[in-house]
Coordinates of C-alpha atoms and ligand atoms in Angstrom, one line a residue:
M1 CA 8.2 29.8 -11.4
F2 CA 5.8 28.1 -14.0
S3 CA 2.1 29.7 -14.1
R4 CA 0.6 27.0 -15.9
I5 CA 0.9 23.3 -16.2
L6 CA 0.0 20.9 -19.1
I7 CA -0.8 17.6 -17.1
A8 CA 0.1 14.9 -19.7
N9 CA -1.9 11.9 -17.8
R10 CA -5.0 10.5 -16.8
G11 CA -6.3 9.3 -14.0
E12 CA -5.1 9.0 -10.0
I13 CA -1.4 10.9 -11.1
A14 CA -3.5 13.1 -13.3
L15 CA -5.5 14.4 -10.3
R16 CA -2.2 14.0 -7.6
I17 CA -0.4 16.5 -9.8
I18 CA -3.3 18.8 -10.1
R19 CA -3.3 18.9 -6.4
A20 CA 0.4 19.3 -6.0
C21 CA 0.0 22.5 -8.9
H22 CA -3.3 24.0 -7.0
E23 CA -1.2 23.8 -3.7
L24 CA 1.8 26.0 -5.4
G25 CA -0.1 28.3 -7.2
I26 CA 0.0 26.9 -10.5
E27 CA -3.0 26.5 -13.0
A28 CA -3.4 22.7 -14.3
I29 CA -4.8 21.7 -17.5
V30 CA -5.5 18.3 -18.6
V31 CA -5.1 16.4 -21.2
H32 CA -7.5 13.8 -21.9
S33 CA -9.1 11.2 -25.2
E34 CA -12.6 10.6 -26.0
A35 CA -13.4 8.0 -23.3
D36 CA -11.9 10.1 -20.8
R37 CA -14.1 12.8 -21.7
G38 CA -16.3 14.0 -18.6
A39 CA -14.7 11.9 -15.8
A40 CA -14.5 13.4 -12.5
Y41 CA -11.0 14.1 -11.9
L42 CA -11.2 16.5 -14.7
E43 CA -13.6 18.5 -12.9
V44 CA -10.8 20.4 -10.4
A45 CA -9.0 21.5 -13.5
D46 CA -8.4 24.7 -14.6
G47 CA -8.7 23.8 -18.0
T48 CA -9.3 20.6 -20.3
V49 CA -8.3 19.8 -23.6
C50 CA -9.7 16.5 -25.8
I51 CA -6.2 15.4 -27.7
G52 CA -8.2 11.9 -29.8
P53 CA -9.6 8.6 -29.0
A54 CA -9.8 6.1 -26.6
A55 CA -6.8 4.3 -28.0
A56 CA -3.2 5.0 -26.1
A57 CA -1.5 5.6 -29.0
K58 CA -3.9 8.0 -30.6
S59 CA -4.4 10.3 -27.9
Y60 CA -2.0 9.7 -24.8
L61 CA 0.7 8.9 -26.6
N62 CA 0.4 11.2 -29.4
I63 CA 3.2 13.4 -29.2
P64 CA 1.5 16.0 -31.8
S65 CA -1.5 16.5 -30.6
I66 CA -0.3 16.9 -27.0
V67 CA 2.4 19.7 -28.5
S68 CA -0.6 21.1 -29.9
A69 CA -2.8 20.9 -26.5
A70 CA 0.6 22.8 -24.8
E71 CA 0.3 24.9 -27.2
I72 CA -3.3 25.9 -27.2
A73 CA -3.4 26.4 -23.5
D74 CA -0.2 28.3 -23.6
V75 CA 1.2 26.4 -20.7
D76 CA 4.7 26.8 -19.2
A77 CA 5.7 23.1 -18.9
I78 CA 4.1 19.6 -19.6
H79 CA 3.7 17.0 -16.7
P80 CA 4.1 13.0 -18.1
G81 CA 3.1 11.8 -15.1
Y82 CA 4.2 7.9 -15.2
G83 CA 3.8 5.5 -17.7
F84 CA 2.7 6.8 -21.7
L85 CA 5.8 9.5 -22.6
A86 CA 6.9 10.1 -19.5
E87 CA 10.3 7.5 -20.3
N88 CA 10.4 9.0 -23.8
P89 CA 13.7 10.8 -24.3
H90 CA 12.6 11.9 -28.1
F91 CA 8.8 13.2 -26.7
A92 CA 11.3 15.7 -23.8
E93 CA 13.2 17.0 -26.5
I94 CA 10.1 17.9 -28.3
C95 CA 9.1 19.7 -25.8
G96 CA 12.6 21.9 -25.4
E97 CA 12.4 22.8 -28.7
C98 CA 9.2 24.0 -28.3
G99 CA 10.1 26.2 -25.4
I100 CA 8.0 24.3 -22.6
T101 CA 9.8 22.8 -19.9
F102 CA 9.4 18.9 -19.0
I103 CA 8.7 18.2 -16.0
G104 CA 11.5 15.8 -15.6
P105 CA 15.1 14.7 -16.2
S106 CA 16.7 16.1 -19.4
P107 CA 16.8 13.5 -22.7
A108 CA 20.1 13.0 -22.5
A109 CA 20.2 11.7 -18.8
M110 CA 17.1 9.8 -20.2
R111 CA 18.5 8.4 -22.9
L112 CA 21.6 7.1 -21.4
L113 CA 19.1 5.6 -18.5
G114 CA 17.1 4.0 -20.8
D115 CA 19.9 1.8 -21.9
K116 CA 20.5 -0.9 -19.5
V117 CA 24.2 -1.7 -20.8
A118 CA 25.1 2.3 -20.4
A119 CA 23.3 2.5 -17.1
K120 CA 24.9 -0.6 -15.7
E121 CA 28.2 0.6 -17.0
L122 CA 27.9 4.0 -15.5
A123 CA 27.0 1.9 -12.0
R124 CA 30.8 0.4 -12.2
K125 CA 32.3 3.6 -12.9
A126 CA 30.4 5.5 -9.8
K127 CA 31.2 1.9 -7.7
V128 CA 27.8 0.5 -7.4
P129 CA 27.4 -2.9 -7.3
V130 CA 26.5 -4.7 -10.3
V131 CA 25.3 -8.4 -11.6
P132 CA 28.1 -10.2 -12.3
G133 CA 27.8 -10.3 -15.8
S134 CA 28.8 -8.9 -19.2
E135 CA 30.3 -5.7 -19.5
G136 CA 28.7 -4.6 -22.3
E137 CA 26.4 -6.4 -24.9
I138 CA 27.0 -9.6 -26.2
K139 CA 27.0 -9.9 -29.9
N140 CA 26.5 -13.4 -30.6
E141 CA 25.3 -17.4 -28.8
A142 CA 29.3 -18.2 -29.1
E143 CA 30.3 -15.1 -26.5
A144 CA 27.2 -15.5 -24.3
V145 CA 27.9 -19.6 -24.1
K146 CA 31.7 -18.8 -23.0
L147 CA 30.5 -15.9 -20.7
A148 CA 27.9 -17.9 -19.0
N149 CA 30.1 -20.7 -18.2
K150 CA 32.5 -18.2 -16.7
I151 CA 29.8 -16.7 -14.1
G152 CA 28.4 -20.0 -13.7
Y153 CA 24.8 -20.9 -14.4
P154 CA 21.5 -20.1 -13.6
V155 CA 21.9 -16.6 -15.9
I156 CA 19.6 -14.2 -17.1
L157 CA 19.6 -12.2 -20.9
K158 CA 18.7 -9.4 -20.6
A159 CA 17.4 -6.8 -23.5
A160 CA 19.4 -3.3 -23.3
A161 CA 15.8 -1.3 -24.0
G162 CA 14.3 -3.4 -21.9
G163 CA 13.0 -3.0 -18.4
G164 CA 10.6 -3.9 -16.0
G165 CA 10.7 -7.3 -16.4
R166 CA 10.3 -7.8 -20.4
G167 CA 12.3 -9.4 -22.7
M168 CA 14.1 -11.6 -20.2
R169 CA 15.1 -15.2 -20.5
V170 CA 16.7 -17.8 -18.2
A171 CA 19.0 -19.9 -18.4
H172 CA 20.3 -23.4 -16.1
N173 CA 22.9 -24.7 -19.3
D174 CA 24.2 -24.4 -22.2
I175 CA 21.5 -26.1 -24.2
S176 CA 19.1 -23.8 -22.5
L177 CA 20.8 -21.3 -23.3
H178 CA 20.9 -21.8 -26.9
N179 CA 17.1 -21.3 -27.1
A180 CA 16.5 -18.4 -24.7
F181 CA 19.2 -15.9 -26.4
S182 CA 18.1 -16.4 -30.1
Q183 CA 14.1 -16.2 -27.7
A184 CA 15.4 -12.7 -26.4
K185 CA 16.8 -11.3 -29.6
T186 CA 13.7 -11.7 -31.3
E187 CA 11.8 -10.8 -28.6
A188 CA 14.0 -7.5 -28.3
E189 CA 14.0 -6.8 -31.7
A190 CA 10.3 -7.3 -31.7
A191 CA 9.0 -4.8 -28.8
F192 CA 12.5 -2.9 -28.4
K193 CA 13.2 -2.5 -31.9
N194 CA 17.1 -3.1 -30.5
G195 CA 17.9 -6.6 -30.3
T196 CA 20.9 -5.8 -28.1
L197 CA 21.2 -8.1 -25.2
Y198 CA 23.2 -8.6 -21.9
I199 CA 24.1 -11.3 -19.3
E200 CA 23.9 -11.1 -15.9
K201 CA 24.2 -14.0 -12.8
F202 CA 20.6 -15.4 -12.2
I203 CA 19.8 -14.0 -8.7
V204 CA 17.9 -16.3 -7.1
E205 CA 15.0 -15.2 -4.7
P206 CA 15.6 -12.3 -4.2
R207 CA 14.0 -9.0 -2.8
H208 CA 13.5 -5.5 -5.2
V209 CA 14.6 -3.0 -3.0
E210 CA 14.4 0.5 -5.0
V211 CA 15.9 4.1 -3.6
Q212 CA 14.3 7.6 -4.3
I213 CA 16.4 10.4 -5.5
M214 CA 15.4 13.7 -6.3
A215 CA 17.7 16.1 -7.7
D216 CA 18.1 19.5 -8.8
Q217 CA 19.8 21.7 -11.0
S218 CA 22.8 23.3 -9.9
G219 CA 24.2 20.1 -8.5
N220 CA 22.6 19.6 -5.2
A221 CA 21.1 15.2 -5.2
L222 CA 19.5 13.2 -2.1
H223 CA 17.9 10.5 -1.3
F224 CA 15.0 10.3 0.0
F225 CA 15.7 6.3 1.3
E226 CA 13.8 2.8 -0.1
R227 CA 11.0 0.8 -0.8
D228 CA 10.2 -2.4 -1.2
C229 CA 8.8 -3.3 -3.7
T230 CA 8.8 -8.0 -3.5
I231 CA 5.4 -8.2 -3.7
Q232 CA 4.5 -8.8 -7.3
R233 CA 3.2 -10.5 -9.6
R234 CA 4.4 -11.0 -13.5
H235 CA 6.4 -7.8 -12.8
Q236 CA 3.3 -5.9 -11.7
K237 CA 3.6 -4.2 -7.9
L238 CA 1.3 -5.1 -5.6
I239 CA 2.2 -4.0 -2.5
E240 CA 5.1 -1.9 -1.8
E241 CA 6.4 -0.3 1.7
S242 CA 9.3 1.9 3.5
P243 CA 11.4 1.1 5.0
C244 CA 12.8 -2.2 3.4
P245 CA 11.8 -4.5 6.5
V246 CA 15.3 -6.5 6.3
L247 CA 17.7 -3.9 5.9
D248 CA 20.0 -3.2 8.9
E249 CA 21.0 0.4 9.4
K250 CA 24.5 0.1 7.8
T251 CA 23.1 -2.2 4.0
R252 CA 20.9 0.9 4.0
E253 CA 22.6 3.3 4.4
E254 CA 25.1 1.8 1.9
L255 CA 22.3 1.7 -0.8
C256 CA 21.5 4.8 -0.6
R257 CA 24.9 6.2 -0.7
A258 CA 25.2 4.3 -3.3
A259 CA 22.0 5.2 -5.5
L260 CA 22.9 9.0 -4.9
R261 CA 26.5 8.2 -6.3
L262 CA 25.5 6.8 -10.0
I263 CA 22.3 9.5 -10.2
K264 CA 25.4 12.5 -9.5
E265 CA 27.4 10.0 -12.1
A266 CA 24.7 11.2 -14.9
D267 CA 24.5 14.5 -13.9
Y268 CA 21.0 13.9 -13.4
Y269 CA 17.6 16.4 -12.1
S270 CA 14.3 15.4 -11.0
A271 CA 13.2 12.7 -9.6
A272 CA 14.8 9.3 -10.1
T273 CA 13.7 5.7 -9.0
V274 CA 17.6 3.2 -8.6
E275 CA 16.4 -0.8 -8.3
F276 CA 18.6 -3.3 -6.8
L277 CA 17.9 -6.7 -6.2
L278 CA 18.7 -7.9 -2.0
D279 CA 19.9 -11.5 -2.8
R280 CA 20.1 -14.0 0.6
D281 CA 22.8 -12.4 2.2
K282 CA 21.7 -9.3 2.1
R283 CA 24.0 -8.2 -0.6
F284 CA 22.5 -5.5 -2.7
Y285 CA 22.7 -5.4 -6.8
F286 CA 22.0 -2.5 -9.3
I287 CA 19.6 -3.7 -12.0
E288 CA 18.3 -0.6 -13.4
V289 CA 17.0 3.0 -13.1
N290 CA 13.7 4.7 -13.8
T291 CA 13.3 8.3 -14.8
R292 CA 9.9 8.9 -13.7
I293 CA 7.8 9.4 -10.7
Q294 CA 6.2 5.7 -9.5
V295 CA 3.0 4.8 -9.1
E296 CA 4.8 3.8 -5.4
H297 CA 6.0 7.4 -4.7
P298 CA 3.5 8.1 -1.8
V299 CA 4.8 5.8 0.3
T300 CA 8.2 7.6 1.0
E301 CA 5.9 10.7 0.9
L302 CA 4.4 9.2 3.8
V303 CA 7.9 8.2 5.8
T304 CA 9.2 11.4 5.0
G305 CA 7.3 13.7 4.8
Q306 CA 8.1 15.4 1.9
D307 CA 5.8 15.9 -1.1
L308 CA 7.9 14.7 -4.3
I309 CA 5.6 15.6 -7.2
K310 CA 6.5 19.4 -5.5
W311 CA 9.6 19.2 -5.8
Q312 CA 9.6 17.6 -9.2
I313 CA 7.8 21.2 -10.5
K314 CA 9.5 23.2 -8.1
I315 CA 13.0 21.3 -9.6
A316 CA 12.1 21.8 -13.3
S317 CA 11.2 25.3 -12.6
G318 CA 15.4 25.7 -11.8
Q319 CA 14.4 26.3 -8.1
T320 CA 17.2 24.5 -5.8
L321 CA 16.3 21.2 -3.3
D322 CA 16.7 23.2 -0.6
L323 CA 17.6 20.4 2.1
R324 CA 19.8 18.9 4.2
Q325 CA 20.3 14.9 3.7
R326 CA 20.3 14.7 7.7
D327 CA 17.1 16.8 8.0
I328 CA 15.7 14.1 5.3
R329 CA 14.0 10.6 8.2
Q330 CA 12.3 8.0 8.0
T331 CA 9.5 8.4 10.6
G332 CA 7.1 4.7 11.0
V333 CA 6.8 2.8 8.2
A334 CA 4.3 3.4 5.4
M335 CA 2.6 1.0 3.1
E336 CA 0.9 1.0 0.0
C337 CA -1.9 -1.7 -1.4
R338 CA -3.2 -1.5 -5.6
V339 CA -6.1 -1.8 -5.8
N340 CA -7.3 -3.2 -9.3
A341 CA -10.1 -3.9 -11.3
E342 CA -9.0 -7.1 -12.0
D343 CA -10.5 -10.5 -11.5
P344 CA -8.0 -12.9 -9.3
A345 CA -10.3 -16.0 -9.7
R346 CA -10.4 -15.4 -13.9
G347 CA -6.5 -15.0 -14.3
Y348 CA -6.3 -11.4 -13.4
A349 CA -8.6 -10.7 -16.5
P350 CA -9.7 -7.1 -16.5
S351 CA -13.0 -6.4 -14.6
P352 CA -13.9 -2.8 -16.7
G353 CA -17.4 -1.1 -16.1
R354 CA -19.5 1.1 -14.8
V355 CA -19.1 1.2 -10.6
T356 CA -22.4 1.3 -8.8
K357 CA -21.2 1.1 -4.9
F358 CA -17.4 2.8 -4.2
I359 CA -17.3 3.4 -0.5
L360 CA -14.0 4.3 0.8
P361 CA -11.8 3.9 4.1
G362 CA -10.3 6.6 6.1
G363 CA -9.5 7.2 9.3
P364 CA -6.2 7.7 11.7
G365 CA -3.2 7.0 9.0
V366 CA -4.6 6.2 5.9
R367 CA -3.9 7.9 2.6
I368 CA -6.2 7.2 -0.1
D369 CA -5.2 8.2 -3.6
T370 CA -8.0 7.8 -6.2
H371 CA -9.5 9.2 -9.2
L372 CA -12.9 7.2 -9.0
H373 CA -16.3 7.5 -7.7
Q374 CA -19.3 5.9 -7.4
D375 CA -21.4 5.7 -10.8
A376 CA -18.3 6.3 -11.7
M377 CA -16.5 4.3 -15.6
I378 CA -13.9 1.9 -15.8
S379 CA -12.4 2.1 -19.1
P380 CA -11.4 -1.0 -20.6
Y381 CA -8.7 1.1 -22.6
Y382 CA -6.4 2.0 -19.7
D383 CA -4.2 0.5 -17.2
S384 CA -6.8 -1.5 -14.5
M385 CA -5.8 0.6 -11.4
V386 CA -8.2 2.2 -9.5
S387 CA -7.0 3.2 -6.2
K388 CA -3.9 3.2 -4.2
V389 CA -4.4 2.4 -0.8
I390 CA -1.6 3.6 1.8
V391 CA -1.1 3.9 5.5
H392 CA 1.1 5.2 7.4
Q393 CA 1.9 3.8 11.1
P394 CA 5.2 3.6 13.6
T395 CA 5.4 -0.1 13.5
R396 CA 4.9 -2.5 10.3
E397 CA 2.9 -5.2 12.5
E398 CA 0.5 -1.6 13.3
A399 CA 0.7 -0.7 9.5
I400 CA -0.3 -4.1 8.4
A401 CA -3.2 -3.9 11.0
T402 CA -4.5 -0.9 9.5
M403 CA -4.2 -1.7 5.9
K404 CA -6.5 -5.1 6.4
R405 CA -8.5 -2.9 8.6
A406 CA -8.5 -0.2 5.5
L407 CA -9.0 -3.1 2.9
R408 CA -11.9 -4.8 5.0
E409 CA -13.8 -1.1 4.9
F410 CA -13.0 -0.9 1.0
R411 CA -16.8 -1.3 -1.3
I412 CA -16.8 -1.5 -4.7
E413 CA -19.4 -3.3 -7.3
P414 CA -19.7 -5.1 -9.5
T415 CA -15.7 -4.6 -9.9
K416 CA -13.6 -7.2 -8.9
T417 CA -9.9 -6.4 -7.6
T418 CA -7.5 -7.5 -6.0
I419 CA -8.1 -6.7 -2.7
P420 CA -8.8 -10.1 -1.8
V421 CA -5.8 -10.8 -2.7
C422 CA -3.5 -8.1 -0.6
L423 CA -5.6 -9.7 2.2
E424 CA -4.7 -13.0 1.9
I425 CA -1.0 -11.8 1.5
L426 CA -0.9 -9.2 4.6
S427 CA -2.7 -12.2 6.6
H428 CA 0.0 -14.5 5.5
N429 CA 2.8 -15.7 8.5
L430 CA 5.5 -15.6 6.0
F431 CA 4.7 -11.8 5.3
A432 CA 4.6 -10.9 8.6
K433 CA 8.0 -12.5 9.0
N434 CA 9.6 -10.7 6.2
Q435 CA 10.3 -14.2 4.5
V436 CA 9.7 -13.4 1.0
D437 CA 11.4 -12.6 -2.6
T438 CA 9.9 -12.3 -5.6
S439 CA 8.5 -15.5 -6.6
F440 CA 6.6 -15.0 -3.2
I441 CA 2.8 -14.8 -5.2
E442 CA 3.5 -17.5 -7.6
R443 CA 4.6 -20.1 -4.8
H444 CA 2.0 -18.8 -2.2
I445 CA -0.8 -17.5 -3.4
G446 CA -0.9 -18.3 -6.6
L447 CA -0.7 -17.0 -10.6
Ligands
MV4_1 C1 17.4 -10.3 -12.4 C2 16.3 -11.4 -11.4 C3 17.4 -12.1 -10.8 N1 19.0 -12.2 -11.2 N2 18.4 -10.5 -12.4 C4 13.0 -8.7 -13.2 C5 12.3 -6.7 -13.4 C6 13.5 -6.4 -13.8 N3 14.2 -5.1 -13.5 C7 14.6 -6.9 -13.1 N4 14.2 -8.1 -12.8 C8 14.8 -9.2 -12.6 N5 15.7 -9.4 -12.6 C9 18.9 -11.0 -12.2 N6 20.6 -11.0 -12.1 C10 15.0 -11.4 -10.8 C11 14.4 -10.3 -11.9 C12 13.3 -10.4 -11.4 C13 12.3 -10.2 -10.3 C14 13.2 -8.7 -10.1 C15 12.2 -7.9 -9.3 C16 11.2 -7.5 -9.0 C17 10.3 -9.2 -9.6 C18 11.0 -10.2 -10.1 C19 10.0 -11.0 -10.7 C20 11.2 -12.1 -11.0 C21 12.3 -12.0 -11.9

């Protein structure tokens, strides 16, 4: 096992990883930018290293700075958390070359699954259902039009290097496809320096369901069931839950087995999330793989009773995932609400600054993952998420009731947050009746 780990991240996930390290008897050294100097979560670290100015490009994304920090702190491994460098195969490769273990998958697996066209091809090979569409890259507009007429409109153009909703365009006919093609191409080239596009049948009003996988370096791979992340605004998740409330046992088993087949086909190790779209007929289609631990991992931790961050660390150090699939069970219902420092009344504009009042909910069935506290500063430089409220109860109705009372207990001033939006969703009858899809917020809550 490692003696010392460098945490190349900030905020709540840095704190979450420090806690896992300490429970495993590992020292946690945490990097920070000049903007995060003196932040409270750094107090519980065993050491800190300043890696540069506030702008993430000069600190949390600065590979030479982070690798230097790792060398100076003499760590055995680096945990990247989520965001920043977590899915950068080049960074993972450099860590390896410097003799530092990257706590995550191999650079090769990350590179393979980071290419959505290659990932889809792998899914086909593993007999995992995929959305009907192009088998590989579409080279020009003529090819796009031909394929669109074959699969039928509406279609969606996606960037091979994209993901998380960036660089996508929907088309309903040949004319709109003409515009969509050049727009998607230009956008992909600008955003990812890779203009490779592929085309899919556009699934109307889907749910977003993802499967948590953990695999070790000895070929053991297990699933930790699914999360439903349908409640999103502009590709930002607001509420996640497990189990997915509309899956029957048979479909759940097929979904989780399919995700496992794909991960095994990739010779993958570490944590992964396999994303699917679920259509109105409850058919599921693979869309992409996330090769990192995700923000919403606590939902899975609560229903399975497993510590996913500890597993990531153990697996990276070479330990085996010594669990049997039948010993991983989904018990009760877990739900997470993300509390973002944003003003819903002003188009979700960031609401940074000093927090003068901060009182957290608690009590039975409530877990809070946050790095924030009274008198803390919310930096305008980074992600606006300031807290995750996660609840665990025997039934979905009870989980919703606990979440509502927890969010009503939450006091944060003068910061504007997404709490009122979460409360509105939690009280909506369509949410209670599981009649939501990914367009729920824009249609029933408002952008
Ligand atoms: C789709 C789709 C409909 N049909 N693909 C958005 C994020 C990225 N992971 C994939 N996304 C979508 N892909 C096909 N073929 C609709 C979406 C989509 C979406 C997916 C999950 C959650 C929210 C979403 C919001 C808008 C669009």
